[in-house]
mmCIF file of C-alpha atoms and ligand atoms in Angstrom:
data_model
loop_
_atom_site.group_PDB
_atom_site.id
_atom_site.type_symbol
_atom_site.label_atom_id
_atom_site.label_comp_id
_atom_site.label_asym_id
_atom_site.label_seq_id
_atom_site.Cartn_x
_atom_site.Cartn_y
_atom_site.Cartn_z
ATOM 1 C CA MET A 1 -164.721 15.602 173.130
ATOM 2 C CA LYS A 2 -162.415 18.216 174.483
ATOM 3 C CA LYS A 3 -161.598 16.048 177.709
ATOM 4 C CA LEU A 4 -161.236 13.206 175.654
ATOM 5 C CA SER A 5 -158.503 14.581 173.462
ATOM 6 C CA LYS A 6 -156.868 15.899 176.632
ATOM 7 C CA VAL A 7 -156.694 12.262 178.068
ATOM 8 C CA LEU A 8 -155.467 11.085 174.865
ATOM 9 C CA ALA A 9 -152.703 13.686 174.626
ATOM 10 C CA VAL A 10 -151.754 12.324 178.221
ATOM 11 C CA VAL A 11 -151.798 8.923 177.432
ATOM 12 C CA LEU A 12 -149.677 9.500 174.253
ATOM 13 C CA ALA A 13 -147.104 11.622 175.999
ATOM 14 C CA ALA A 14 -146.903 8.931 178.647
ATOM 15 C CA MET A 15 -146.220 6.340 176.012
ATOM 16 C CA PHE A 16 -143.586 8.401 174.426
ATOM 17 C CA VAL A 17 -141.617 8.749 177.717
ATOM 18 C CA VAL A 18 -141.778 5.235 178.506
ATOM 19 C CA ALA A 19 -140.823 4.246 175.017
ATOM 20 C CA CYS A 20 -138.009 6.729 175.088
ATOM 21 C CA PHE A 21 -136.785 5.547 178.342
ATOM 22 C CA ALA A 22 -137.031 1.912 177.279
ATOM 23 C CA GLY A 23 -134.978 2.541 174.168
ATOM 24 C CA CYS A 24 -132.410 4.790 175.511
ATOM 25 C CA SER A 25 -131.932 2.576 178.750
ATOM 26 C CA SER A 26 -131.396 -0.706 176.413
ATOM 27 C CA LYS A 27 -129.005 1.154 174.356
ATOM 28 C CA GLU A 28 -127.131 2.291 177.171
ATOM 29 C CA SER A 29 -127.019 -1.184 179.045
ATOM 30 C CA LYS A 30 -126.098 -3.190 176.109
ATOM 31 C CA LYS A 31 -122.240 -3.706 176.439
ATOM 32 C CA THR A 32 -120.181 -4.352 173.640
ATOM 33 C CA ILE A 33 -117.799 -7.225 173.056
ATOM 34 C CA THR A 34 -115.001 -6.603 170.956
ATOM 35 C CA LEU A 35 -113.520 -8.928 168.471
ATOM 36 C CA ALA A 36 -109.882 -9.047 167.180
ATOM 37 C CA THR A 37 -109.586 -10.241 163.481
ATOM 38 C CA SER A 38 -107.295 -9.924 160.439
ATOM 39 C CA ALA A 39 -109.945 -9.581 157.772
ATOM 40 C CA ASP A 40 -107.675 -10.831 155.041
ATOM 41 C CA PHE A 41 -108.625 -14.532 155.057
ATOM 42 C CA PRO A 42 -111.669 -15.558 153.122
ATOM 43 C CA PRO A 43 -113.831 -17.611 153.853
ATOM 44 C CA TYR A 44 -113.183 -17.090 157.655
ATOM 45 C CA GLU A 45 -112.997 -13.278 157.529
ATOM 46 C CA SER A 46 -112.737 -10.772 154.742
ATOM 47 C CA ILE A 47 -114.142 -7.189 153.710
ATOM 48 C CA GLY A 48 -117.558 -8.134 151.709
ATOM 49 C CA ASP A 49 -118.546 -5.894 148.711
ATOM 50 C CA ASN A 50 -120.441 -3.468 151.086
ATOM 51 C CA GLY A 51 -117.161 -2.856 153.060
ATOM 52 C CA ASP A 52 -118.631 -4.824 155.953
ATOM 53 C CA TYR A 53 -116.824 -7.808 157.635
ATOM 54 C CA VAL A 54 -117.794 -11.132 156.321
ATOM 55 C CA GLY A 55 -117.129 -14.756 156.710
ATOM 56 C CA ILE A 56 -117.433 -17.872 159.231
ATOM 57 C CA ASP A 57 -115.614 -16.275 161.924
ATOM 58 C CA ILE A 58 -117.529 -13.105 161.882
ATOM 59 C CA ASP A 59 -120.904 -14.742 161.709
ATOM 60 C CA PHE A 60 -119.601 -17.005 164.473
ATOM 61 C CA ALA A 61 -118.731 -13.947 166.849
ATOM 62 C CA GLN A 62 -122.112 -12.397 166.040
ATOM 63 C CA ALA A 63 -123.829 -15.710 167.187
ATOM 64 C CA ILE A 64 -121.889 -15.560 170.477
ATOM 65 C CA ALA A 65 -122.394 -11.895 171.005
ATOM 66 C CA ASP A 66 -126.219 -12.385 170.096
ATOM 67 C CA LYS A 67 -126.309 -15.349 172.389
ATOM 68 C CA LEU A 68 -124.599 -13.293 175.405
ATOM 69 C CA GLY A 69 -126.628 -10.112 174.536
ATOM 70 C CA TYR A 70 -123.516 -8.016 173.535
ATOM 71 C CA GLU A 71 -123.073 -5.701 170.733
ATOM 72 C CA LEU A 72 -120.302 -6.880 168.542
ATOM 73 C CA LYS A 73 -117.496 -4.398 167.625
ATOM 74 C CA VAL A 74 -115.096 -5.884 165.050
ATOM 75 C CA GLU A 75 -111.603 -4.301 165.178
ATOM 76 C CA ASN A 76 -109.707 -5.255 161.891
ATOM 77 C CA MET A 77 -105.706 -5.447 162.301
ATOM 78 C CA ASP A 78 -102.544 -7.237 161.061
ATOM 79 C CA PHE A 79 -102.675 -10.823 161.689
ATOM 80 C CA ASP A 80 -99.822 -10.598 163.939
ATOM 81 C CA SER A 81 -101.572 -8.232 166.172
ATOM 82 C CA VAL A 82 -104.470 -10.288 167.000
ATOM 83 C CA ILE A 83 -102.910 -12.646 169.684
ATOM 84 C CA THR A 84 -101.241 -9.526 171.221
ATOM 85 C CA SER A 85 -104.535 -7.645 171.185
ATOM 86 C CA VAL A 86 -106.245 -10.517 172.842
ATOM 87 C CA ALA A 87 -103.469 -10.851 175.214
ATOM 88 C CA SER A 88 -103.472 -7.373 176.528
ATOM 89 C CA GLY A 89 -107.230 -7.601 177.012
ATOM 90 C CA LYS A 90 -108.040 -4.891 174.585
ATOM 91 C CA SER A 91 -110.180 -7.449 172.667
ATOM 92 C CA GLN A 92 -112.480 -9.869 174.538
ATOM 93 C CA MET A 93 -111.830 -12.322 171.646
ATOM 94 C CA GLY A 94 -109.588 -13.098 168.875
ATOM 95 C CA MET A 95 -110.993 -15.026 165.711
ATOM 96 C CA ALA A 96 -108.723 -15.227 162.657
ATOM 97 C CA GLY A 97 -108.813 -18.880 161.626
ATOM 98 C CA LEU A 98 -106.594 -19.095 164.637
ATOM 99 C CA THR A 99 -104.380 -22.310 165.147
ATOM 100 C CA ILE A 100 -104.220 -23.555 168.679
ATOM 101 C CA THR A 101 -100.585 -23.677 169.310
ATOM 102 C CA GLU A 102 -98.223 -24.297 172.639
ATOM 103 C CA GLU A 103 -96.655 -21.076 172.063
ATOM 104 C CA ARG A 104 -99.906 -19.123 171.790
ATOM 105 C CA LEU A 105 -101.170 -20.888 174.894
ATOM 106 C CA GLN A 106 -98.384 -18.995 176.868
ATOM 107 C CA ASN A 107 -100.066 -15.865 175.958
ATOM 108 C CA VAL A 108 -103.814 -16.491 175.530
ATOM 109 C CA ASP A 109 -106.371 -18.915 176.590
ATOM 110 C CA PHE A 110 -108.528 -20.828 173.864
ATOM 111 C CA SER A 111 -112.144 -21.992 173.320
ATOM 112 C CA SER A 112 -112.960 -25.408 172.393
ATOM 113 C CA ALA A 113 -111.723 -26.097 168.747
ATOM 114 C CA TYR A 114 -114.628 -25.027 166.192
ATOM 115 C CA ALA A 115 -113.002 -26.208 163.042
ATOM 116 C CA ASN A 116 -110.095 -28.209 161.265
ATOM 117 C CA GLY A 117 -107.358 -26.303 159.578
ATOM 118 C CA ILE A 118 -104.801 -27.853 157.108
ATOM 119 C CA GLN A 119 -101.660 -26.018 156.026
ATOM 120 C CA ALA A 120 -101.743 -26.619 152.326
ATOM 121 C CA VAL A 121 -99.118 -25.508 149.564
ATOM 122 C CA ILE A 122 -99.975 -23.577 146.371
ATOM 123 C CA VAL A 123 -97.570 -23.846 143.453
ATOM 124 C CA LYS A 124 -97.908 -22.555 140.048
ATOM 125 C CA GLU A 125 -99.488 -25.173 137.491
ATOM 126 C CA GLY A 126 -96.474 -27.311 136.077
ATOM 127 C CA SER A 127 -94.261 -26.603 139.040
ATOM 128 C CA PRO A 128 -91.444 -29.166 139.608
ATOM 129 C CA ILE A 129 -92.805 -29.106 143.350
ATOM 130 C CA LYS A 130 -95.351 -32.100 143.047
ATOM 131 C CA SER A 131 -95.332 -32.786 146.826
ATOM 132 C CA VAL A 132 -94.480 -31.383 150.131
ATOM 133 C CA ASP A 133 -91.471 -33.803 150.130
ATOM 134 C CA ASP A 134 -89.894 -31.880 147.278
ATOM 135 C CA LEU A 135 -89.473 -28.807 149.740
ATOM 136 C CA TYR A 136 -87.189 -31.070 151.906
ATOM 137 C CA ALA A 137 -85.480 -32.948 149.127
ATOM 138 C CA PRO A 138 -81.528 -32.528 149.656
ATOM 139 C CA GLY A 139 -80.215 -29.232 148.255
ATOM 140 C CA ALA A 140 -83.804 -27.986 147.664
ATOM 141 C CA SER A 141 -83.600 -24.174 146.998
ATOM 142 C CA TYR A 142 -87.058 -22.926 146.550
ATOM 143 C CA LYS A 143 -88.333 -19.831 147.820
ATOM 144 C CA VAL A 144 -91.439 -20.401 149.910
ATOM 145 C CA GLY A 145 -93.791 -17.537 150.892
ATOM 146 C CA ALA A 146 -96.367 -17.475 154.110
ATOM 147 C CA GLN A 147 -98.282 -14.689 156.106
ATOM 148 C CA ILE A 148 -96.051 -13.445 158.734
ATOM 149 C CA SER A 149 -96.604 -15.154 162.238
ATOM 150 C CA THR A 150 -99.023 -17.821 160.816
ATOM 151 C CA THR A 151 -98.318 -21.274 161.575
ATOM 152 C CA GLY A 152 -97.108 -22.106 157.947
ATOM 153 C CA ASP A 153 -94.467 -19.433 158.512
ATOM 154 C CA ILE A 154 -93.526 -20.515 162.029
ATOM 155 C CA TYR A 155 -93.062 -24.259 161.137
ATOM 156 C CA PHE A 156 -91.503 -23.999 157.775
ATOM 157 C CA SER A 157 -88.743 -21.235 159.439
ATOM 158 C CA ALA A 158 -88.095 -23.598 162.312
ATOM 159 C CA ASP A 159 -87.540 -26.453 159.774
ATOM 160 C CA ILE A 160 -85.326 -24.072 157.867
ATOM 161 C CA LYS A 161 -83.428 -23.202 161.461
ATOM 162 C CA ASP A 162 -83.194 -27.018 162.183
ATOM 163 C CA GLY A 163 -81.657 -27.894 158.911
ATOM 164 C CA LYS A 164 -84.406 -30.059 157.661
ATOM 165 C CA THR A 165 -84.938 -28.386 154.708
ATOM 166 C CA THR A 166 -82.557 -25.895 152.455
ATOM 167 C CA CYS A 167 -85.382 -23.815 151.017
ATOM 168 C CA THR A 168 -85.912 -20.255 151.976
ATOM 169 C CA ILE A 169 -88.820 -18.629 153.164
ATOM 170 C CA GLU A 170 -90.263 -15.136 152.361
ATOM 171 C CA GLU A 171 -92.640 -13.484 155.017
ATOM 172 C CA TYR A 172 -95.571 -11.357 153.703
ATOM 173 C CA ALA A 173 -98.197 -9.067 155.542
ATOM 174 C CA THR A 174 -101.200 -11.037 153.856
ATOM 175 C CA GLY A 175 -101.684 -14.200 152.066
ATOM 176 C CA ALA A 176 -102.904 -12.262 149.040
ATOM 177 C CA GLU A 177 -99.643 -10.453 148.642
ATOM 178 C CA ALA A 178 -97.743 -14.034 149.141
ATOM 179 C CA ILE A 179 -100.250 -15.265 146.262
ATOM 180 C CA SER A 180 -99.382 -12.312 143.889
ATOM 181 C CA SER A 181 -95.672 -12.888 144.528
ATOM 182 C CA LEU A 182 -96.209 -16.527 143.382
ATOM 183 C CA SER A 183 -98.090 -15.464 140.464
ATOM 184 C CA THR A 184 -95.385 -13.163 139.208
ATOM 185 C CA GLY A 185 -92.797 -16.002 139.871
ATOM 186 C CA LYS A 186 -91.005 -14.083 142.617
ATOM 187 C CA ILE A 187 -91.463 -17.205 144.954
ATOM 188 C CA ASP A 188 -92.031 -20.879 144.019
ATOM 189 C CA ALA A 189 -94.687 -21.720 146.693
ATOM 190 C CA VAL A 190 -97.211 -20.407 149.293
ATOM 191 C CA ILE A 191 -97.996 -22.239 152.553
ATOM 192 C CA ILE A 192 -101.324 -21.191 153.753
ATOM 193 C CA ASP A 193 -104.480 -22.914 155.225
ATOM 194 C CA ASN A 194 -106.679 -24.880 152.846
ATOM 195 C CA GLU A 195 -109.937 -22.978 152.693
ATOM 196 C CA PRO A 196 -108.186 -19.520 151.800
ATOM 197 C CA ALA A 197 -105.952 -21.651 149.597
ATOM 198 C CA LYS A 198 -108.852 -22.844 147.544
ATOM 199 C CA SER A 199 -110.195 -19.190 147.403
ATOM 200 C CA PHE A 200 -106.958 -17.606 146.342
ATOM 201 C CA VAL A 201 -106.592 -20.241 143.686
ATOM 202 C CA ALA A 202 -110.292 -19.979 142.386
ATOM 203 C CA ALA A 203 -109.434 -16.151 142.122
ATOM 204 C CA ASN A 204 -106.157 -16.353 140.637
ATOM 205 C CA ASP A 205 -105.425 -18.359 137.217
ATOM 206 C CA GLY A 206 -102.674 -20.738 136.696
ATOM 207 C CA LEU A 207 -102.427 -21.640 140.643
ATOM 208 C CA THR A 208 -102.859 -25.057 142.097
ATOM 209 C CA ILE A 209 -102.757 -26.982 145.553
ATOM 210 C CA LEU A 210 -100.837 -29.886 146.265
ATOM 211 C CA ASP A 211 -102.502 -33.128 147.312
ATOM 212 C CA SER A 212 -100.255 -33.642 150.140
ATOM 213 C CA GLN A 213 -100.608 -31.536 153.450
ATOM 214 C CA PHE A 214 -98.093 -29.507 155.137
ATOM 215 C CA ALA A 215 -99.769 -29.629 158.708
ATOM 216 C CA ASN A 216 -103.403 -30.657 160.102
ATOM 217 C CA GLU A 217 -104.509 -28.243 162.942
ATOM 218 C CA SER A 218 -107.613 -27.049 165.140
ATOM 219 C CA TYR A 219 -108.901 -23.477 164.947
ATOM 220 C CA ALA A 220 -110.299 -22.029 168.278
ATOM 221 C CA VAL A 221 -111.098 -18.503 169.712
ATOM 222 C CA ALA A 222 -108.464 -16.810 171.614
ATOM 223 C CA LEU A 223 -109.435 -15.143 175.008
ATOM 224 C CA PRO A 224 -107.338 -13.188 177.388
ATOM 225 C CA LYS A 225 -105.829 -15.191 180.350
ATOM 226 C CA ASN A 226 -108.296 -14.993 182.900
ATOM 227 C CA GLY A 227 -110.689 -12.689 180.940
ATOM 228 C CA GLU A 228 -113.663 -11.514 182.727
ATOM 229 C CA LEU A 229 -116.083 -12.900 180.070
ATOM 230 C CA ASN A 230 -114.382 -15.979 179.397
ATOM 231 C CA GLU A 231 -116.488 -18.477 181.102
ATOM 232 C CA GLU A 232 -119.591 -17.069 179.487
ATOM 233 C CA ILE A 233 -117.903 -16.814 176.192
ATOM 234 C CA LYS A 234 -116.762 -20.480 176.348
ATOM 235 C CA LYS A 235 -120.113 -21.930 177.389
ATOM 236 C CA ALA A 236 -121.779 -20.047 174.263
ATOM 237 C CA ILE A 237 -119.229 -21.200 172.075
ATOM 238 C CA ASP A 238 -119.792 -24.966 173.349
ATOM 239 C CA GLU A 239 -123.605 -24.620 172.998
ATOM 240 C CA LEU A 240 -123.357 -23.005 169.499
ATOM 241 C CA ILE A 241 -121.059 -25.975 168.372
ATOM 242 C CA SER A 242 -123.281 -28.688 169.873
ATOM 243 C CA ASP A 243 -126.606 -27.285 168.703
ATOM 244 C CA GLY A 244 -125.461 -27.128 165.094
ATOM 245 C CA THR A 245 -125.138 -23.427 164.574
ATOM 246 C CA VAL A 246 -121.345 -23.443 163.839
ATOM 247 C CA GLN A 247 -122.010 -26.204 161.430
ATOM 248 C CA LYS A 248 -124.713 -24.212 159.817
ATOM 249 C CA ILE A 249 -122.358 -20.991 159.504
ATOM 250 C CA VAL A 250 -119.681 -23.112 157.963
ATOM 251 C CA ASP A 251 -122.038 -24.645 155.341
ATOM 252 C CA LYS A 252 -123.072 -21.179 154.275
ATOM 253 C CA TYR A 253 -119.564 -20.240 153.288
ATOM 254 C CA ILE A 254 -117.957 -23.640 152.380
ATOM 255 C CA SER A 255 -120.149 -25.923 149.981
ATOM 256 C CA ALA A 256 -119.994 -29.381 151.053
ATOM 257 C CA LYS A 257 -117.563 -31.694 149.125
HETATM 258 N N1 LIG B 330 -104.293 -20.721 161.043
HETATM 259 C C1 LIG B 330 -103.326 -20.095 160.827
HETATM 260 C C2 LIG B 330 -102.598 -19.574 161.986
HETATM 261 O O1 LIG B 330 -103.335 -19.551 163.129
HETATM 262 C C3 LIG B 330 -103.320 -18.981 159.712
HETATM 263 C C4 LIG B 330 -104.202 -17.957 160.026
HETATM 264 C C5 LIG B 330 -104.190 -16.719 159.536
HETATM 265 N N2 LIG B 330 -105.312 -15.863 159.974
HETATM 266 C C6 LIG B 330 -105.724 -14.643 159.170
HETATM 267 N N3 LIG B 330 -106.894 -14.130 159.381
HETATM 268 N N4 LIG B 330 -104.709 -14.071 158.234
HETATM 269 O O2 LIG B 330 -101.425 -19.229 162.148
#
């Protein structure tokens, strides 16, 4: 009996050592992958009720990390820092409902596109602005808001510079700030991507989205130029798009129309 318990003790001790080693080593060998995002853009990325990051891009990034066996670390920052963080290699991926643009391609690489984005215009209900063309009418002097460094900001600012519109632009740190300025009547319209536009309009009374679109774009994941992990990340993204995982994630956040 005594001998048996001694054997048992040895076996248990051995099992404990093995379990600990397995646990410790797997933790150490699991590399992290850092995602740069700007969690102010529901349903792509926002801060959830528990203070955690939620949204399409967050779930998509998690699926990429899971597929490749990495631990995902989310770094939240101002939108206009996302591209810089990826370009410098500090983050291995940037996802923020990011539109592929020629200018950004000078600094970062992009994956395949995973979503379509539409730049929409939000106005107050009853606004004299009835369509995007009204912003381009001769002598129009509306104040248009946009989140700084977003394509809405970049394109409208370019149109002002080129003399295509006589309206003015107000740049905000977040879309939510532009929306609250619109609600209080400081500005006349906000240019922002269609899905966040719907979220903001649903959360704020008295606002409406114009039927006409300002721009039609594609979202993709930004990667550092020549990033070490780029090829495996791009491959994982292509697989997650083609096997329907991305669509499932989108459906979880955006109800089918
Ligand atoms: N699609 C637009 C762009 O790439 C806006 C993205 C804003 N994203 C955000 N997380 N605030 O410029």
